[in-house]
């Protein structure tokens, strides 16, 4: 599979210009978890009190979620990485399409809106380049809790029948351990009448973070982080102050930046249990890792080819598949990387090939033959994590690499060029 050369105007798009070949040193700071903060923000809809979230990453997705909540009447105040949200006077249960479209996490708010207001109308999140990403399980869960749900004209309308407008606890077995479905159901069930049990629940740290927040707000949730979660519904939830967990995917990306440039670095803060599968693969391919209580010191050795298969947590995370492929493209030996979560998450292969990577895609598996060096080229980041992979490849490639697709990158990596530049990388943002 070869990628067409990007048209010259691609290079004129906003891009990161990276001069490859520089070792990095020192420490890379990890921001709060994007995929947690976004959902925690929607939990503010469950109470009239103020919810204060700290360690919120300054990302464009967070800005987007703020706009959605404000459009529904939520009062929002942000100062640096702290955000205060108060949903005492909600004015709408229907976030507008133009704001919701493209921010998948906003769909999960349907659980909070429905539990709080008794009705909700939320546009279906479209698919994206990595897959169709249906919300079948989310809707199944809301129906199990007693909601009447219809889908027409691209909008999911949910209402709670009866005069009390209160959902009823239920037992739900998910067909797949969907992160968003688990989060949507958790928020809806937290205010339901009676007990709910979610079987085959997603076990990701972000699900645990949401359950911990909801419990801090007065919910009664147990088992989060495991395959079976029990929720005893309560009458109301109250506000609280809560700190978002570190972003395990950013942490993994930074560990890979150290590995691909063969640099000894410290990455912090890191919660090792959030990344055990990734830490294991980094050791397997030749890195020495030491946890010092808050961060990880990584010392890369000779990087050897290994096999990786993406799985639901605690398996290897799909969001680090592309960044890890960039590393293995420079390893000694052959790797086989199999993507089991999304049906179309190999688009970074063509871009890596443009830099000299030797990769063959067969179905959902990529066979990566390590090469002695990559060569700098204009490349395009096709989704958030593919963009990160291209930055990593640019750090080690001979010559200059121009990575476009910064709209994707900025969704998930707060100030990535400042962080990497401070560690010795030679890269700068060209806005046109
Ligand atoms: C969350 O997406 C993350 N996003 C994704 O991160 C991450 O890749 C994904 O979990 C898996 O870990 C946020 O949290 C905002 P899923 P989510 O529902 O909840 C299929 C990133 O780069 N599925 O667990 O949408 C689905 O199609 C992003 O930060 C069904 O088949 O993921 C997908 O193939 C990308 N039916 C798989 O399950 C359903 O009803 C995982 O989806 C629901 C999902």
mmCIF file of N, CA, C and O and ligand atoms in Angstrom, residues 34-35 38-39 104-105 108 130 132-138 176-181 183 204 248 318-319 341-343 345 384-385, ligand 1:
data_model
loop_
_atom_site.group_PDB
_atom_site.id
_atom_site.type_symbol
_atom_site.label_atom_id
_atom_site.label_comp_id
_atom_site.label_asym_id
_atom_site.label_seq_id
_atom_site.Cartn_x
_atom_site.Cartn_y
_atom_site.Cartn_z
ATOM 1 N N UNK A 34 -7.399 13.646 28.722
ATOM 2 C CA UNK A 34 -8.441 14.198 27.855
ATOM 3 C C UNK A 34 -9.706 13.343 27.939
ATOM 4 O O UNK A 34 -10.803 13.841 28.148
ATOM 5 N N UNK A 35 -9.535 12.003 27.797
ATOM 6 C CA UNK A 35 -10.696 11.123 27.704
ATOM 7 C C UNK A 35 -11.388 10.907 29.033
ATOM 8 O O UNK A 35 -12.429 10.271 29.102
ATOM 9 N N UNK A 38 -13.184 15.110 29.608
ATOM 10 C CA UNK A 38 -14.362 15.381 28.772
ATOM 11 C C UNK A 38 -15.626 14.791 29.391
ATOM 12 O O UNK A 38 -16.674 15.443 29.468
ATOM 13 N N UNK A 39 -15.541 13.570 29.864
ATOM 14 C CA UNK A 39 -16.719 12.906 30.426
ATOM 15 C C UNK A 39 -17.042 13.464 31.812
ATOM 16 O O UNK A 39 -18.202 13.692 32.148
ATOM 17 N N UNK A 104 -17.073 13.239 19.952
ATOM 18 C CA UNK A 104 -17.810 12.025 20.305
ATOM 19 C C UNK A 104 -18.191 11.991 21.775
ATOM 20 O O UNK A 104 -19.296 11.570 22.129
ATOM 21 N N UNK A 105 -17.300 12.435 22.657
ATOM 22 C CA UNK A 105 -17.569 12.342 24.097
ATOM 23 C C UNK A 105 -18.825 13.115 24.469
ATOM 24 O O UNK A 105 -19.465 12.825 25.469
ATOM 25 N N UNK A 108 -21.975 11.168 25.171
ATOM 26 C CA UNK A 108 -22.133 10.443 26.438
ATOM 27 C C UNK A 108 -22.971 11.280 27.424
ATOM 28 O O UNK A 108 -23.535 10.767 28.372
ATOM 29 N N UNK A 130 -11.365 6.325 11.726
ATOM 30 C CA UNK A 130 -10.855 5.043 12.237
ATOM 31 C C UNK A 130 -11.951 3.989 12.313
ATOM 32 O O UNK A 130 -11.669 2.808 12.499
ATOM 33 N N UNK A 132 -16.658 3.144 12.204
ATOM 34 C CA UNK A 132 -18.060 3.598 12.219
ATOM 35 C C UNK A 132 -18.463 4.093 13.600
ATOM 36 O O UNK A 132 -19.257 5.013 13.759
ATOM 37 N N UNK A 133 -17.925 3.466 14.634
ATOM 38 C CA UNK A 133 -18.127 3.877 16.026
ATOM 39 C C UNK A 133 -19.608 4.068 16.381
ATOM 40 O O UNK A 133 -20.062 5.138 16.705
ATOM 41 N N UNK A 134 -20.404 3.001 16.269
ATOM 42 C CA UNK A 134 -21.837 3.090 16.592
ATOM 43 C C UNK A 134 -22.063 3.349 18.083
ATOM 44 O O UNK A 134 -21.130 3.234 18.895
ATOM 45 N N UNK A 135 -23.283 3.704 18.426
ATOM 46 C CA UNK A 135 -23.641 3.924 19.843
ATOM 47 C C UNK A 135 -24.811 3.015 20.229
ATOM 48 O O UNK A 135 -25.661 3.387 21.048
ATOM 49 N N UNK A 136 -24.790 1.814 19.642
ATOM 50 C CA UNK A 136 -25.864 0.847 19.884
ATOM 51 C C UNK A 136 -25.951 0.499 21.362
ATOM 52 O O UNK A 136 -27.028 0.482 21.962
ATOM 53 N N UNK A 137 -24.811 0.263 21.985
ATOM 54 C CA UNK A 137 -24.784 -0.160 23.397
ATOM 55 C C UNK A 137 -25.239 0.954 24.317
ATOM 56 O O UNK A 137 -25.872 0.713 25.343
ATOM 57 N N UNK A 138 -24.932 2.167 23.971
ATOM 58 C CA UNK A 138 -25.349 3.315 24.774
ATOM 59 C C UNK A 138 -26.884 3.366 24.802
ATOM 60 O O UNK A 138 -27.500 3.517 25.870
ATOM 61 N N UNK A 176 -20.320 -5.429 23.935
ATOM 62 C CA UNK A 176 -18.868 -5.206 23.861
ATOM 63 C C UNK A 176 -18.514 -4.225 24.978
ATOM 64 O O UNK A 176 -19.346 -3.396 25.363
ATOM 65 N N UNK A 177 -17.327 -4.316 25.536
ATOM 66 C CA UNK A 177 -16.959 -3.455 26.670
ATOM 67 C C UNK A 177 -16.714 -2.019 26.211
ATOM 68 O O UNK A 177 -15.578 -1.519 26.286
ATOM 69 N N UNK A 178 -17.763 -1.360 25.748
ATOM 70 C CA UNK A 178 -17.647 0.002 25.214
ATOM 71 C C UNK A 178 -17.377 0.997 26.345
ATOM 72 O O UNK A 178 -18.140 1.073 27.319
ATOM 73 N N UNK A 179 -16.321 1.802 26.196
ATOM 74 C CA UNK A 179 -15.986 2.820 27.204
ATOM 75 C C UNK A 179 -17.120 3.826 27.311
ATOM 76 O O UNK A 179 -17.662 4.067 28.396
ATOM 77 N N UNK A 180 -17.527 4.386 26.191
ATOM 78 C CA UNK A 180 -18.555 5.425 26.206
ATOM 79 C C UNK A 180 -19.890 4.909 26.679
ATOM 80 O O UNK A 180 -20.604 5.592 27.416
ATOM 81 N N UNK A 181 -20.243 3.694 26.287
ATOM 82 C CA UNK A 181 -21.531 3.140 26.726
ATOM 83 C C UNK A 181 -21.522 2.936 28.242
ATOM 84 O O UNK A 181 -22.488 3.276 28.931
ATOM 85 N N UNK A 183 -19.797 4.566 30.416
ATOM 86 C CA UNK A 183 -19.843 5.894 31.048
ATOM 87 C C UNK A 183 -21.231 6.517 30.959
ATOM 88 O O UNK A 183 -21.747 7.080 31.931
ATOM 89 N N UNK A 204 -11.491 0.568 31.553
ATOM 90 C CA UNK A 204 -10.472 1.611 31.376
ATOM 91 C C UNK A 204 -10.348 2.521 32.597
ATOM 92 O O UNK A 204 -11.358 2.772 33.285
ATOM 93 N N UNK A 248 -2.895 8.729 30.385
ATOM 94 C CA UNK A 248 -2.036 7.562 30.166
ATOM 95 C C UNK A 248 -1.573 7.451 28.712
ATOM 96 O O UNK A 248 -0.512 6.911 28.422
ATOM 97 N N UNK A 318 -5.568 0.637 22.023
ATOM 98 C CA UNK A 318 -5.580 0.984 20.598
ATOM 99 C C UNK A 318 -5.022 2.375 20.356
ATOM 100 O O UNK A 318 -4.408 2.635 19.312
ATOM 101 N N UNK A 319 -5.158 3.288 21.310
ATOM 102 C CA UNK A 319 -4.727 4.675 21.102
ATOM 103 C C UNK A 319 -3.213 4.820 21.058
ATOM 104 O O UNK A 319 -2.706 5.865 20.662
ATOM 105 N N UNK A 341 -9.570 -3.298 17.796
ATOM 106 C CA UNK A 341 -10.639 -2.446 18.330
ATOM 107 C C UNK A 341 -11.371 -1.690 17.225
ATOM 108 O O UNK A 341 -12.598 -1.645 17.192
ATOM 109 N N UNK A 342 -10.622 -1.113 16.290
ATOM 110 C CA UNK A 342 -11.262 -0.335 15.203
ATOM 111 C C UNK A 342 -11.020 -1.020 13.870
ATOM 112 O O UNK A 342 -9.978 -1.649 13.670
ATOM 113 N N UNK A 343 -11.982 -0.804 12.963
ATOM 114 C CA UNK A 343 -11.889 -1.501 11.663
ATOM 115 C C UNK A 343 -10.981 -0.787 10.676
ATOM 116 O O UNK A 343 -10.633 -1.335 9.644
ATOM 117 N N UNK A 345 -7.936 1.512 11.461
ATOM 118 C CA UNK A 345 -6.957 2.330 12.183
ATOM 119 C C UNK A 345 -5.527 1.998 11.751
ATOM 120 O O UNK A 345 -4.632 1.824 12.556
ATOM 121 N N UNK A 384 -6.029 11.771 15.493
ATOM 122 C CA UNK A 384 -5.280 12.269 16.650
ATOM 123 C C UNK A 384 -4.024 11.453 16.926
ATOM 124 O O UNK A 384 -2.903 11.972 17.020
ATOM 125 N N UNK A 385 -4.134 10.164 17.021
ATOM 126 C CA UNK A 385 -2.987 9.348 17.432
ATOM 127 C C UNK A 385 -2.038 9.087 16.261
ATOM 128 O O UNK A 385 -0.840 8.938 16.459
HETATM 129 C C1 LIG B 1 -13.098 5.863 23.883
HETATM 130 O O1 LIG B 1 -13.914 5.940 22.724
HETATM 131 C C2 LIG B 1 -11.968 6.865 23.647
HETATM 132 N N1 LIG B 1 -12.553 8.198 23.467
HETATM 133 C C3 LIG B 1 -11.182 6.480 22.396
HETATM 134 O O2 LIG B 1 -10.083 7.372 22.304
HETATM 135 C C4 LIG B 1 -10.630 5.058 22.568
HETATM 136 O O3 LIG B 1 -9.979 4.655 21.376
HETATM 137 C C5 LIG B 1 -11.791 4.097 22.867
HETATM 138 O O4 LIG B 1 -12.519 4.552 24.028
HETATM 139 C C6 LIG B 1 -11.305 2.674 23.115
HETATM 140 O O5 LIG B 1 -10.412 2.666 24.194
HETATM 141 C C7 LIG B 1 -13.072 8.853 24.529
HETATM 142 O O6 LIG B 1 -13.085 8.369 25.644
HETATM 143 C C8 LIG B 1 -13.613 10.220 24.251
HETATM 144 P P1 LIG B 1 -15.725 2.364 22.554
HETATM 145 P P2 LIG B 1 -15.355 5.180 22.674
HETATM 146 O O7 LIG B 1 -17.183 2.659 22.615
HETATM 147 O O8 LIG B 1 -16.003 5.225 23.992
HETATM 148 C C9 LIG B 1 -17.145 -0.518 19.097
HETATM 149 C C10 LIG B 1 -8.586 8.856 21.258
HETATM 150 O O9 LIG B 1 -7.762 8.747 20.342
HETATM 151 N N2 LIG B 1 -18.521 -0.266 19.571
HETATM 152 O O10 LIG B 1 -15.083 1.593 23.663
HETATM 153 O O11 LIG B 1 -16.090 5.744 21.522
HETATM 154 C C11 LIG B 1 -16.576 0.724 18.434
HETATM 155 O O12 LIG B 1 -17.021 0.824 17.098
HETATM 156 C C12 LIG B 1 -9.951 8.215 21.139
HETATM 157 O O13 LIG B 1 -8.389 9.484 22.330
HETATM 158 C C13 LIG B 1 -19.567 -1.010 19.025
HETATM 159 O O14 LIG B 1 -19.335 -1.852 18.168
HETATM 160 O O15 LIG B 1 -14.875 3.691 22.356
HETATM 161 C C14 LIG B 1 -15.095 0.500 18.531
HETATM 162 O O16 LIG B 1 -14.685 -0.308 17.444
HETATM 163 C C15 LIG B 1 -10.109 7.473 19.814
HETATM 164 N N3 LIG B 1 -20.830 -0.759 19.435
HETATM 165 C C16 LIG B 1 -14.945 -0.266 19.843
HETATM 166 O O17 LIG B 1 -16.250 -0.786 20.170
HETATM 167 C C17 LIG B 1 -21.119 0.184 20.390
HETATM 168 O O18 LIG B 1 -22.305 0.352 20.729
HETATM 169 C C18 LIG B 1 -14.495 0.594 21.010
HETATM 170 O O19 LIG B 1 -15.452 1.622 21.144
HETATM 171 C C19 LIG B 1 -20.044 0.924 20.955
HETATM 172 C C20 LIG B 1 -18.752 0.690 20.529
#
